[in-house]
Amino acid sequence: MSLFAIIALALILARAVTELWLSRLNQRHVRTHRNEVPPVFRGVMDESMYRRSIDYTLARSRFGNIVNVFDAVVLVAVLFSGLLPWAFGKFSARFGTSILAMAGFLFVTGIALSIPGLPFAWYAQFKIEGRFGFNTTSTKIWIVDRLKGLLIAALLGYPLLVLVLKLIEWTGASWWLWAAAVVVAFQLLMLLIAPAIIMPLFNKFTPLAEGAFRERLFALARRTGFPTRSIEVMDGSKRSRHSNAFFTGFGRFRKIVLFDTLIAQLTEPEVESVLAHEIGHYKKCHIVKMVSASIAGVFVAFAAIAWLARQQWFYPAFGFQHQTGFAAANIVPAILLFALLAETLGFWFSPLIHFWSRRFEFEADAFARVAMGEKQSLIQALRKLSEKNLSNLTPHPLYSGFYYSHPTLLERERALQAGA
Ligand SMILES: [Zn+2]
């Protein structure tokens, strides 16, 4: 094994071990609080609901451990068994090394590698979510969702791959800059058209019915300087009893979306406060900052792929032959290997990203407090959502610090109380 192969293997194993360790830490922490609702949460959850939230947390955590170990084993097997060079050789021999064939290889390999995870996704949805009363997805919807996803990937993803590979031949050494620019342009286009074209393939969106409630939300949008044409209700209950709200699109395509489950669970002032929080994300430029970071990420990723493909040690570490020159067939293995390794590398940066995201949540909460002129509605809304979603109220601080994109209920309440 080459040095680089050993480093890659060590990173994959270190990730799996870290995840298991954090999970164990969290499970223990949660168990020590099992028998009594912590005093600060007495008004939030009753005894039986609290117990249920702990059982839900533990069930998901145990299942997560199995998935993490399985994923690590599959990744190691795929990377180091020689499967990829073998498949690449067979595929090239059969279909050639044209751009269309090479894009096809990446596409087919991507689909094939997603298959081992399907039974786990099925189990999580129907067994775990089902056991705790969250699942409302039928088997038919679940299967059709996956087929629609596959179709969208074929219609949008495959042509994008073809274009990226074409750029290698057209532009030579600077291909990665062009490729990154094209991928970024594609992502921005998707942000624009997804709400109009893709999301309706999965859910039904209906404008919020005329009346006092609708007026109340539009009044909030006006006074916070967030002009919106429509507020729509999404049939989230088609798949799950979990609840959410978000806004999507840019400029005149922008719309605010409330899950039907959210409207069913919260009072009108509470929904208004959740919407104020969402508007806060927009007004505080969180969306622009996130999108900018992701654009930078795309450029870094393509620069890394181009650099790795030039290194003499990179391909042999995974059983491929080192290649020079700017033909698609020389770069395709690097794209594939990078895609497989990206998550392993990204994992170590995730606490930083989550820290950043939690800061945004605090800012959006503070914005909502000012916009509402009171904090009680938002606090009530957050409490109810924690209860309805069986959130873990007592995660281990290291665990929530590593994984949580949102602060815990207690942290958010404290910040809201301290704010005024
Ligand atoms: Zn938020």
Coordinates of C-alpha atoms and ligand atoms in Angstrom, one line a residue:
M1 CA 0.0 0.0 0.0
S2 CA 1.3 3.4 -0.9
L3 CA 1.6 6.2 1.7
F4 CA -1.3 8.1 0.3
A5 CA -3.5 5.0 0.4
I6 CA -2.6 4.5 4.1
I7 CA -3.5 8.1 4.9
A8 CA -6.8 7.8 3.1
L9 CA -7.6 4.6 5.0
A10 CA -6.6 6.1 8.3
L11 CA -8.9 9.1 7.7
I12 CA -11.8 6.8 6.9
L13 CA -11.2 4.7 10.0
A14 CA -10.6 7.7 12.2
R15 CA -13.9 9.2 11.1
A16 CA -15.8 6.0 11.8
V17 CA -14.2 5.7 15.3
T18 CA -14.9 9.4 16.1
E19 CA -18.5 9.0 15.1
L20 CA -19.0 5.9 17.2
W21 CA -17.3 7.6 20.2
L22 CA -19.4 10.7 19.9
S23 CA -22.5 8.6 19.6
R24 CA -21.6 6.6 22.7
L25 CA -20.9 9.8 24.7
N26 CA -24.2 11.2 23.7
Q27 CA -26.2 8.0 24.4
R28 CA -24.7 7.8 27.9
H29 CA -25.4 11.5 28.5
V30 CA -29.0 11.0 27.4
R31 CA -29.5 7.9 29.5
T32 CA -28.4 9.6 32.7
H33 CA -31.3 12.1 32.3
R34 CA -33.7 9.4 31.4
N35 CA -35.7 9.1 34.6
E36 CA -36.6 12.6 35.3
V37 CA -37.5 15.6 33.1
P38 CA -34.7 18.1 33.7
P39 CA -36.3 21.1 35.7
V40 CA -35.9 23.7 32.9
F41 CA -38.0 21.5 30.6
R42 CA -40.9 20.8 33.0
G43 CA -43.1 23.1 31.1
V44 CA -42.0 21.8 27.7
M45 CA -42.6 18.1 27.8
D46 CA -44.4 15.9 30.2
E47 CA -42.9 12.7 31.7
S48 CA -44.1 10.3 29.0
M49 CA -43.3 12.6 26.1
Y50 CA -39.8 13.1 27.4
R51 CA -39.2 9.4 27.8
R52 CA -40.4 9.0 24.2
S53 CA -38.0 11.7 23.0
I54 CA -35.2 9.8 24.7
D55 CA -36.2 6.4 23.2
Y56 CA -36.4 8.1 19.7
T57 CA -32.9 9.7 20.2
L58 CA -31.4 6.3 21.3
A59 CA -33.1 4.4 18.5
R60 CA -31.8 6.7 15.9
S61 CA -28.4 6.8 17.4
R62 CA -28.0 3.0 17.5
F63 CA -29.2 2.8 13.9
G64 CA -26.8 5.6 12.9
N65 CA -23.9 3.6 14.3
I66 CA -24.8 0.6 12.1
V67 CA -25.1 2.9 9.1
N68 CA -21.7 4.6 9.8
V69 CA -19.9 1.3 10.2
F70 CA -21.5 -0.1 7.1
D71 CA -20.7 3.0 5.0
A72 CA -17.0 2.9 6.1
V73 CA -16.7 -0.8 5.2
V74 CA -18.3 -0.2 1.8
L75 CA -16.1 2.8 1.1
V76 CA -12.9 0.9 2.1
A77 CA -14.0 -2.1 0.0
V78 CA -14.8 0.1 -3.1
L79 CA -11.6 2.1 -2.8
F80 CA -9.0 -0.6 -2.1
S81 CA -10.4 -3.8 -3.6
G82 CA -9.5 -2.8 -7.2
L83 CA -13.2 -2.8 -8.0
L84 CA -13.1 0.7 -9.5
P85 CA -10.1 0.2 -11.9
W86 CA -11.6 -3.1 -12.9
A87 CA -15.0 -1.5 -13.7
F88 CA -13.3 1.4 -15.4
G89 CA -11.3 -1.0 -17.6
K90 CA -14.4 -3.1 -18.5
F91 CA -16.5 0.0 -19.2
S92 CA -13.9 1.6 -21.4
A93 CA -13.3 -1.6 -23.3
R94 CA -17.0 -2.0 -24.0
F95 CA -18.1 1.6 -24.6
G96 CA -14.9 3.4 -25.4
T97 CA -13.5 6.6 -23.9
S98 CA -15.6 9.2 -25.7
I99 CA -17.0 12.0 -23.6
L100 CA -20.5 10.5 -23.7
A101 CA -19.1 7.1 -22.5
M102 CA -17.0 8.6 -19.8
A103 CA -19.9 10.7 -18.4
G104 CA -21.9 7.5 -18.6
F105 CA -19.3 5.7 -16.5
L106 CA -19.5 8.4 -13.8
F107 CA -23.3 8.4 -13.8
V108 CA -23.7 4.6 -13.7
T109 CA -21.0 4.3 -11.0
G110 CA -22.8 7.0 -8.9
I111 CA -26.1 5.1 -9.2
A112 CA -24.5 1.8 -8.4
L113 CA -22.8 3.1 -5.3
S114 CA -26.0 4.6 -4.0
I115 CA -27.8 1.2 -4.1
P116 CA -26.2 -0.4 -0.9
G117 CA -27.6 2.5 1.2
L118 CA -31.2 2.0 0.0
P119 CA -32.3 -0.7 2.5
F120 CA -31.0 1.5 5.3
A121 CA -33.0 4.5 4.0
W122 CA -36.0 2.3 3.8
Y123 CA -35.5 1.0 7.3
A124 CA -35.1 4.5 8.8
Q125 CA -38.3 5.7 7.2
F126 CA -40.6 2.8 7.7
K127 CA -39.2 1.1 10.8
I128 CA -37.7 3.9 13.0
E129 CA -39.8 6.9 11.9
G130 CA -42.8 4.5 11.7
R131 CA -42.4 3.2 15.2
F132 CA -42.4 6.7 16.6
G133 CA -45.4 7.8 14.6
F134 CA -43.7 10.1 12.2
N135 CA -43.9 8.2 9.0
T136 CA -46.8 8.9 6.7
T137 CA -45.0 7.8 3.5
S138 CA -46.5 4.8 1.6
T139 CA -44.2 2.3 0.0
K140 CA -45.5 3.5 -3.4
I141 CA -44.6 7.2 -2.7
W142 CA -41.1 6.1 -1.4
I143 CA -40.4 4.1 -4.6
V144 CA -41.8 6.7 -6.9
D145 CA -39.7 9.4 -5.1
R146 CA -36.6 7.5 -5.9
L147 CA -37.5 6.9 -9.5
K148 CA -38.2 10.7 -9.9
G149 CA -34.8 11.5 -8.3
L150 CA -33.1 9.1 -10.8
L151 CA -34.9 10.7 -13.7
I152 CA -34.0 14.2 -12.7
A153 CA -30.4 13.1 -12.2
A154 CA -30.4 11.6 -15.7
L155 CA -32.0 14.6 -17.3
L156 CA -29.9 17.3 -15.5
G157 CA -26.9 15.5 -14.0
Y158 CA -25.8 13.6 -17.0
P159 CA -25.7 16.5 -19.5
L160 CA -23.8 18.5 -16.8
L161 CA -21.2 15.8 -16.6
V162 CA -20.9 15.7 -20.4
L163 CA -20.3 19.5 -20.4
V164 CA -17.7 19.3 -17.6
L165 CA -15.8 16.6 -19.4
K166 CA -16.0 18.5 -22.7
L167 CA -14.3 21.4 -21.0
I168 CA -11.3 19.2 -20.2
E169 CA -10.7 18.7 -23.9
W170 CA -11.6 22.3 -24.9
T171 CA -9.6 24.2 -22.4
G172 CA -6.7 22.0 -21.3
A173 CA -4.8 22.9 -18.2
S174 CA -7.3 25.5 -17.0
W175 CA -10.2 23.1 -17.4
W176 CA -11.0 23.0 -13.7
L177 CA -11.7 26.8 -13.6
W178 CA -14.1 26.5 -16.4
A179 CA -15.7 23.4 -15.0
A180 CA -16.2 25.0 -11.6
A181 CA -17.7 28.1 -13.2
V182 CA -20.2 25.9 -15.2
V183 CA -21.1 23.9 -12.1
V184 CA -21.7 27.1 -10.1
A185 CA -23.8 28.5 -12.9
F186 CA -25.8 25.3 -12.9
Q187 CA -26.3 25.5 -9.2
L188 CA -27.5 29.1 -9.3
L189 CA -29.9 28.2 -12.1
M190 CA -31.2 25.3 -10.0
L191 CA -31.9 27.7 -7.1
L192 CA -33.9 29.7 -9.4
I193 CA -35.9 27.0 -11.2
A194 CA -36.2 24.3 -8.5
P195 CA -39.2 25.9 -6.7
A196 CA -41.0 26.2 -10.0
I197 CA -40.1 23.0 -11.7
I198 CA -38.6 20.4 -9.4
M199 CA -40.3 20.8 -6.1
P200 CA -43.8 20.5 -7.5
L201 CA -42.8 17.1 -8.8
F202 CA -42.6 15.9 -5.2
N203 CA -45.1 18.0 -3.3
K204 CA -48.3 20.0 -3.8
F205 CA -48.1 23.7 -3.1
T206 CA -51.3 25.6 -2.5
P207 CA -51.5 29.4 -1.8
L208 CA -52.5 30.1 1.8
A209 CA -56.3 30.6 2.0
E210 CA -57.5 34.2 2.1
G211 CA -58.4 35.5 5.6
A212 CA -57.0 37.0 8.8
F213 CA -54.2 34.5 9.1
R214 CA -52.9 35.2 5.6
E215 CA -53.2 39.0 6.2
R216 CA -51.2 38.6 9.4
L217 CA -48.3 36.9 7.6
F218 CA -48.3 39.4 4.7
A219 CA -48.3 42.2 7.2
L220 CA -45.2 40.7 8.8
A221 CA -43.5 40.4 5.4
R222 CA -44.3 44.0 4.6
R223 CA -43.1 45.5 7.9
T224 CA -39.9 43.5 7.7
G225 CA -39.2 44.7 4.2
F226 CA -39.5 41.2 2.7
P227 CA -41.9 41.6 -0.3
T228 CA -43.3 38.3 -1.3
R229 CA -45.9 37.4 -3.9
S230 CA -47.1 34.2 -2.3
I231 CA -47.2 32.3 0.8
E232 CA -47.8 28.6 0.1
V233 CA -48.7 25.6 2.0
M234 CA -46.8 22.4 1.2
D235 CA -48.3 19.0 1.9
G236 CA -45.4 17.8 4.1
S237 CA -47.8 15.4 5.8
K238 CA -47.7 13.3 2.6
R239 CA -44.4 11.9 3.9
S240 CA -43.9 12.7 7.5
R241 CA -45.4 14.4 10.6
H242 CA -42.2 16.4 11.1
S243 CA -42.8 20.1 10.5
N244 CA -40.9 22.9 8.9
A245 CA -41.0 26.3 7.1
F246 CA -38.7 27.8 4.5
F247 CA -38.5 30.2 1.7
T248 CA -37.0 29.5 -1.6
G249 CA -36.2 31.1 -4.9
F250 CA -34.8 34.5 -5.8
G251 CA -36.4 37.8 -6.8
R252 CA -39.8 37.4 -8.3
F253 CA -39.7 33.6 -8.0
R254 CA -39.4 33.9 -4.3
K255 CA -42.0 32.2 -2.2
I256 CA -42.6 31.4 1.5
V257 CA -43.5 27.8 2.1
L258 CA -45.1 26.5 5.3
F259 CA -45.6 22.8 5.9
D260 CA -49.2 21.9 6.5
T261 CA -47.9 20.0 9.6
L262 CA -46.5 23.3 11.0
I263 CA -49.8 25.1 10.6
A264 CA -51.6 22.2 12.3
Q265 CA -49.2 22.2 15.3
L266 CA -48.8 25.9 16.0
T267 CA -51.1 28.9 16.8
E268 CA -51.2 31.8 14.5
P269 CA -48.7 34.1 16.4
E270 CA -46.4 31.1 16.7
V271 CA -46.4 30.5 12.9
E272 CA -45.8 34.2 12.5
S273 CA -42.8 34.1 14.7
V274 CA -41.4 31.1 12.8
L275 CA -41.9 33.0 9.6
A276 CA -40.1 36.1 11.2
H277 CA -37.2 33.8 11.9
E278 CA -37.0 32.6 8.3
I279 CA -37.2 36.2 7.1
G280 CA -34.3 36.9 9.5
H281 CA -32.2 34.5 7.6
Y282 CA -32.8 36.5 4.5
K283 CA -32.4 39.9 6.0
K284 CA -29.2 39.0 7.7
C285 CA -27.8 37.8 4.3
H286 CA -27.3 34.2 5.6
I287 CA -28.5 32.8 2.3
V288 CA -26.0 34.9 0.3
K289 CA -23.2 33.9 2.7
M290 CA -24.1 30.2 2.5
V291 CA -24.3 30.3 -1.3
S292 CA -21.0 32.2 -1.5
A293 CA -19.3 29.6 0.7
S294 CA -20.7 26.8 -1.4
I295 CA -19.4 28.5 -4.6
A296 CA -15.9 28.8 -3.1
G297 CA -16.3 25.1 -2.1
V298 CA -16.9 24.1 -5.8
F299 CA -13.8 25.9 -7.0
V300 CA -11.7 24.4 -4.2
A301 CA -13.0 20.9 -5.1
F302 CA -12.2 21.2 -8.8
A303 CA -8.8 22.7 -8.1
A304 CA -8.1 19.7 -5.8
I305 CA -9.3 17.2 -8.5
A306 CA -7.1 18.8 -11.1
W307 CA -4.1 18.8 -8.8
L308 CA -4.6 15.2 -7.6
A309 CA -4.9 14.0 -11.2
R310 CA -1.4 15.4 -11.9
Q311 CA 0.3 13.7 -9.0
Q312 CA 2.2 10.5 -9.8
W313 CA 1.2 8.9 -6.6
F314 CA -2.5 9.5 -6.7
Y315 CA -3.9 7.0 -9.2
P316 CA -1.6 4.1 -8.2
A317 CA -2.8 4.5 -4.6
F318 CA -6.2 3.2 -5.7
G319 CA -5.1 0.8 -8.4
F320 CA -5.4 3.1 -11.4
Q321 CA -2.6 3.9 -13.9
H322 CA -1.0 7.3 -13.8
Q323 CA -2.1 9.3 -16.9
T324 CA -1.0 12.6 -18.3
G325 CA -2.7 14.8 -20.8
F326 CA -6.1 16.5 -20.9
A327 CA -8.4 13.7 -22.1
A328 CA -11.6 13.0 -20.3
A329 CA -10.5 9.4 -19.6
N330 CA -7.4 10.7 -17.7
I331 CA -9.4 12.9 -15.4
V332 CA -12.5 10.8 -14.8
P333 CA -10.9 8.5 -12.2
A334 CA -9.8 11.5 -10.3
I335 CA -13.3 13.0 -10.3
L336 CA -14.7 9.6 -9.1
L337 CA -12.1 9.1 -6.3
F338 CA -12.4 12.7 -5.1
A339 CA -16.2 12.3 -4.9
L340 CA -15.7 9.2 -2.8
L341 CA -13.2 10.8 -0.5
A342 CA -14.8 14.2 -0.2
E343 CA -17.1 13.3 2.6
T344 CA -14.3 11.8 4.6
L345 CA -12.4 15.1 4.4
G346 CA -15.5 17.2 4.8
F347 CA -16.4 15.4 8.1
W348 CA -13.5 17.1 9.9
F349 CA -14.7 20.5 8.8
S350 CA -18.3 19.9 9.7
P351 CA -18.0 21.2 13.3
L352 CA -16.8 24.6 11.9
I353 CA -19.7 24.7 9.4
H354 CA -22.2 23.8 12.1
F355 CA -20.8 26.4 14.4
W356 CA -21.3 29.0 11.7
S357 CA -24.8 27.8 11.0
R358 CA -25.7 28.0 14.7
R359 CA -24.6 31.6 14.8
F360 CA -27.0 32.3 12.0
E361 CA -29.8 30.6 13.9
F362 CA -29.2 32.9 16.9
E363 CA -29.2 35.9 14.6
A364 CA -32.4 34.9 13.0
D365 CA -34.0 34.3 16.4
A366 CA -32.9 37.8 17.5
F367 CA -34.4 39.2 14.3
A368 CA -37.7 37.5 14.9
R369 CA -37.8 38.8 18.5
V370 CA -37.5 42.4 17.2
A371 CA -39.9 41.9 14.3
M372 CA -42.5 40.4 16.6
G373 CA -41.9 43.0 19.4
E374 CA -42.0 40.1 21.8
K375 CA -40.2 36.8 22.4
Q376 CA -42.9 34.6 23.9
S377 CA -44.5 33.4 20.6
L378 CA -41.1 32.2 19.3
I379 CA -40.3 30.5 22.5
Q380 CA -43.6 28.8 22.6
A381 CA -43.2 27.8 18.9
L382 CA -39.7 26.3 19.5
R383 CA -41.0 24.4 22.6
K384 CA -43.9 22.9 20.7
L385 CA -41.7 22.0 17.7
S386 CA -39.2 20.3 20.0
E387 CA -42.0 18.3 21.6
K388 CA -43.8 17.4 18.3
N389 CA -40.5 16.4 16.7
L390 CA -39.3 14.5 19.8
S391 CA -36.1 16.5 19.8
N392 CA -33.3 15.5 22.1
L393 CA -33.4 18.1 24.8
T394 CA -30.2 17.0 26.5
P395 CA -27.5 16.2 24.0
H396 CA -23.9 15.9 25.1
P397 CA -22.3 19.3 24.5
L398 CA -19.6 17.8 22.4
Y399 CA -22.1 15.9 20.3
S400 CA -24.3 18.9 19.6
G401 CA -21.2 21.0 19.0
F402 CA -20.1 18.6 16.4
Y403 CA -23.3 17.7 14.6
Y404 CA -26.0 20.3 15.3
S405 CA -26.8 22.9 12.7
H406 CA -29.2 24.5 15.1
P407 CA -28.6 25.4 18.7
T408 CA -30.5 23.3 21.3
L409 CA -33.8 24.5 22.6
L410 CA -32.2 25.6 25.9
E411 CA -29.5 27.6 24.2
R412 CA -32.1 29.4 22.0
E413 CA -34.4 30.1 24.9
R414 CA -31.5 31.5 26.9
A415 CA -30.4 33.7 24.1
L416 CA -33.9 35.0 23.5
Q417 CA -34.4 35.7 27.2
A418 CA -31.1 37.5 27.5
G419 CA -31.8 39.6 24.4
A420 CA -34.3 41.9 26.1
Ligands
ZN1 ZN -33.2 29.0 11.0

